[in-house]
Coordinates of N, CA and C in Angstrom, one line a residue:
M1 N 93.5 152.9 142.8 CA 92.1 152.9 142.6 C 91.6 152.1 144.1
L2 N 90.5 152.6 144.6 CA 90.1 152.0 146.0 C 88.9 150.9 145.6
G3 N 88.9 149.8 146.2 CA 88.0 148.8 146.1 C 87.0 148.8 147.2
I4 N 86.2 147.7 147.5 CA 85.0 147.7 148.3 C 85.6 147.9 149.7
L5 N 86.6 147.5 150.1 CA 87.2 147.6 151.5 C 88.0 148.9 151.6
N6 N 88.0 149.6 150.7 CA 88.7 151.0 150.7 C 90.2 150.7 151.0
L7 N 90.8 150.0 150.0 CA 92.1 149.9 150.1 C 92.7 149.9 148.7
N8 N 94.0 150.2 148.5 CA 94.6 150.4 147.3 C 94.9 149.0 146.7
K9 N 94.3 148.4 145.7 CA 94.5 147.0 145.3 C 95.9 146.8 144.7
K10 N 96.4 147.7 144.1 CA 97.8 147.7 143.6 C 98.8 147.6 144.7
L11 N 98.8 148.4 145.7 CA 99.6 148.3 146.8 C 99.4 147.0 147.6
F12 N 98.2 146.6 147.8 CA 97.8 145.4 148.6 C 98.6 144.2 147.7
F13 N 98.3 144.1 146.6 CA 99.0 143.0 145.9 C 100.6 143.0 145.7
W14 N 101.2 144.2 145.7 CA 102.6 144.4 145.6 C 103.1 144.0 147.2
S15 N 102.5 144.5 148.1 CA 102.9 143.9 149.4 C 102.7 142.5 149.7
L16 N 101.7 142.0 149.3 CA 101.3 140.6 149.3 C 102.4 139.8 148.8
G17 N 102.7 140.0 147.5 CA 103.6 139.3 146.7 C 105.1 139.4 147.4
L18 N 105.3 140.6 147.8 CA 106.7 140.8 148.5 C 106.8 139.9 149.7
T19 N 105.7 140.0 150.6 CA 105.6 139.1 151.7 C 105.8 137.6 151.5
L20 N 105.0 137.2 150.5 CA 105.0 135.8 150.2 C 106.5 135.3 149.6
G21 N 106.8 136.2 148.7 CA 108.2 135.9 148.1 C 109.2 135.9 149.4
S22 N 109.2 136.8 150.2 CA 110.1 136.7 151.4 C 110.0 135.5 152.2
L23 N 108.7 135.0 152.4 CA 108.5 133.9 153.3 C 109.1 132.7 152.5
F24 N 108.8 132.6 151.2 CA 109.3 131.6 150.3 C 110.9 131.4 150.2
S25 N 111.5 132.5 150.2 CA 113.0 132.6 150.2 C 113.6 132.1 151.4
V26 N 112.9 132.4 152.6 CA 113.4 132.1 153.9 C 113.2 130.5 154.0
L27 N 112.1 130.0 153.6 CA 111.8 128.6 153.7 C 112.7 127.7 152.9
V28 N 113.1 128.3 151.6 CA 114.0 127.6 150.6 C 115.2 127.6 151.2
T29 N 115.7 128.7 152.0 CA 117.0 128.8 152.5 C 117.3 127.8 153.7
L30 N 116.2 127.9 154.4 CA 116.2 126.8 155.6 C 116.3 125.4 155.3
A31 N 115.5 125.0 154.1 CA 115.4 123.7 153.6 C 116.8 123.3 152.9
H32 N 117.3 124.3 152.3 CA 118.6 124.0 151.6 C 119.8 123.8 152.5
T33 N 119.8 124.5 153.8 CA 120.7 124.3 154.7 C 120.4 123.2 155.7
G34 N 119.4 122.7 155.6 CA 119.0 121.4 156.5 C 118.4 121.9 157.9
N35 N 118.2 123.2 158.1 CA 117.7 123.7 159.4 C 116.2 123.7 159.3
L36 N 115.5 123.4 158.4 CA 114.0 123.5 158.4 C 113.5 122.5 159.4
F37 N 114.1 121.3 159.3 CA 113.5 120.1 160.0 C 114.1 119.9 161.5
A38 N 114.8 121.0 162.1 CA 115.4 120.9 163.3 C 114.2 121.1 164.4
A39 N 114.3 120.0 165.3 CA 113.2 119.9 166.3 C 113.9 120.7 167.5
M40 N 113.2 121.8 168.0 CA 113.6 122.6 169.0 C 112.4 122.9 170.0
P41 N 112.8 122.7 171.3 CA 111.6 123.0 172.1 C 111.3 124.4 172.3
L42 N 110.1 125.0 172.5 CA 109.8 126.4 172.4 C 109.7 126.8 174.0
A43 N 110.4 127.9 174.2 CA 110.4 128.7 175.4 C 110.8 127.7 176.6
G44 N 111.7 126.8 176.5 CA 112.2 126.1 177.5 C 111.4 125.0 178.1
V45 N 110.2 124.8 177.3 CA 109.3 123.7 177.9 C 109.5 122.4 177.3
G46 N 109.7 121.5 178.0 CA 110.1 120.2 177.7 C 111.1 120.0 176.7
G47 N 111.0 118.9 176.0 CA 112.1 118.5 175.1 C 111.4 117.7 173.9
F48 N 112.2 116.9 173.2 CA 111.7 116.1 172.2 C 112.4 114.5 172.2
V49 N 111.9 113.8 171.6 CA 112.4 112.4 171.5 C 112.3 111.9 170.0
I50 N 113.2 111.4 169.7 CA 113.4 110.8 168.3 C 113.5 109.3 168.3
E51 N 112.5 108.7 167.7 CA 112.5 107.1 167.6 C 112.9 106.7 166.3
A52 N 113.9 105.9 166.3 CA 114.2 105.4 164.9 C 114.7 104.0 165.1
D53 N 114.8 103.1 164.0 CA 115.2 101.7 164.1 C 116.9 101.9 164.0
K54 N 117.3 103.0 163.3 CA 118.7 103.0 162.9 C 119.2 104.4 162.7
I55 N 120.2 105.0 163.6 CA 120.7 106.3 163.3 C 122.0 106.0 162.9
T56 N 122.6 106.5 161.8 CA 124.0 106.5 161.6 C 124.6 107.9 161.3
G57 N 125.7 108.2 161.8 CA 126.4 109.4 161.7 C 127.8 109.4 162.0
T58 N 128.5 110.6 161.8 CA 129.9 110.7 162.0 C 130.1 111.7 163.1
N59 N 131.3 111.6 163.6 CA 131.7 112.6 164.7 C 130.6 112.8 165.7
F60 N 130.1 111.7 166.3 CA 129.1 111.6 167.4 C 129.7 112.2 168.6
E61 N 129.0 113.1 169.4 CA 129.5 113.6 170.7 C 128.2 113.6 171.6
L62 N 128.3 113.2 172.7 CA 127.2 113.1 173.7 C 127.6 113.9 174.9
I63 N 126.8 114.9 175.2 CA 127.2 115.8 176.3 C 126.0 115.5 177.6
P64 N 126.4 114.9 178.5 CA 125.4 114.6 179.6 C 125.2 115.9 180.5
A65 N 124.0 116.0 181.0 CA 123.8 117.1 181.9 C 122.5 116.8 182.8
V66 N 122.5 117.6 183.9 CA 121.2 117.4 184.8 C 120.7 118.8 184.8
G67 N 119.3 119.0 184.7 CA 118.7 120.2 184.8 C 117.1 120.1 184.9
D68 N 116.5 121.3 184.9 CA 115.1 121.3 185.0 C 114.6 121.9 183.5
T69 N 113.6 121.3 183.0 CA 113.1 121.7 181.7 C 112.4 123.0 181.8
N70 N 111.9 123.3 183.0 CA 111.1 124.6 183.3 C 111.9 125.6 183.9
L71 N 112.3 126.6 183.1 CA 113.4 127.6 183.7 C 112.7 128.5 184.9
A72 N 111.5 128.6 185.0 CA 110.9 129.4 186.0 C 111.1 128.6 187.4
N73 N 111.1 127.3 187.5 CA 111.2 126.6 188.7 C 112.7 126.7 189.4
K74 N 113.7 127.3 188.7 CA 114.9 127.3 189.0 C 115.1 128.4 190.3
E75 N 114.2 129.2 190.5 CA 114.2 130.4 191.3 C 113.5 129.9 192.5
Q76 N 112.9 128.8 192.6 CA 112.3 128.3 193.9 C 113.5 127.5 194.5
E77 N 113.2 127.3 195.9 CA 114.4 126.7 196.7 C 114.3 125.1 196.4
S78 N 113.3 124.5 196.0 CA 113.2 123.1 195.6 C 112.8 122.7 194.3
W79 N 113.5 122.3 193.4 CA 113.1 121.9 192.1 C 113.7 120.6 191.7
T80 N 113.0 119.9 190.9 CA 113.4 118.5 190.4 C 114.3 118.6 189.2
A81 N 115.4 118.0 189.5 CA 116.5 117.8 188.3 C 116.1 116.6 187.5
F82 N 116.3 116.7 186.2 CA 116.0 115.6 185.3 C 117.4 115.3 184.5
P83 N 117.6 114.1 184.1 CA 118.8 113.7 183.3 C 118.4 114.4 181.9
Q84 N 119.5 114.9 181.3 CA 119.2 115.4 179.9 C 120.6 115.2 179.2
S85 N 120.6 115.3 177.9 CA 121.8 115.2 177.1 C 121.6 116.1 175.9
Q86 N 122.8 116.4 175.3 CA 122.9 117.0 174.1 C 123.8 116.2 173.2
T87 N 123.3 116.3 171.8 CA 124.3 115.2 171.0 C 124.4 116.2 169.8
T88 N 125.6 116.1 169.2 CA 126.1 116.6 168.0 C 126.7 115.7 167.1
M89 N 126.4 115.7 165.9 CA 126.8 114.9 164.8 C 127.2 115.8 163.6
A90 N 128.4 115.4 162.8 CA 128.6 116.2 161.6 C 127.6 115.8 160.5
T91 N 127.3 114.5 160.4 CA 126.4 114.0 159.3 C 125.6 113.0 160.0
V92 N 124.2 112.9 159.6 CA 123.4 111.9 160.2 C 122.4 111.6 159.2
N93 N 122.0 110.2 159.2 CA 121.0 109.6 158.6 C 120.1 108.8 159.4
I94 N 118.7 109.1 159.4 CA 117.8 108.6 160.3 C 117.0 107.7 159.5

């Protein structure tokens, strides 16, 4: 049956339900695995800072590096290098 907007209501609600159900299952999976709250810079622009009074974890590893946060500048002859680091921990409590 066609409604005011000339669309099939049954097909619309089936596809809406399927889409929302898929989104919900992806979010639940990410929350269950702990990846939902991962802070990641988008498109290589900048980074992020975590401020906390106490961070406890196991198997801490710090990997120092020097680089540019903007990947487009690397093709220029002069670009500014910034200190960077990557950390990995098996378990963490912030």
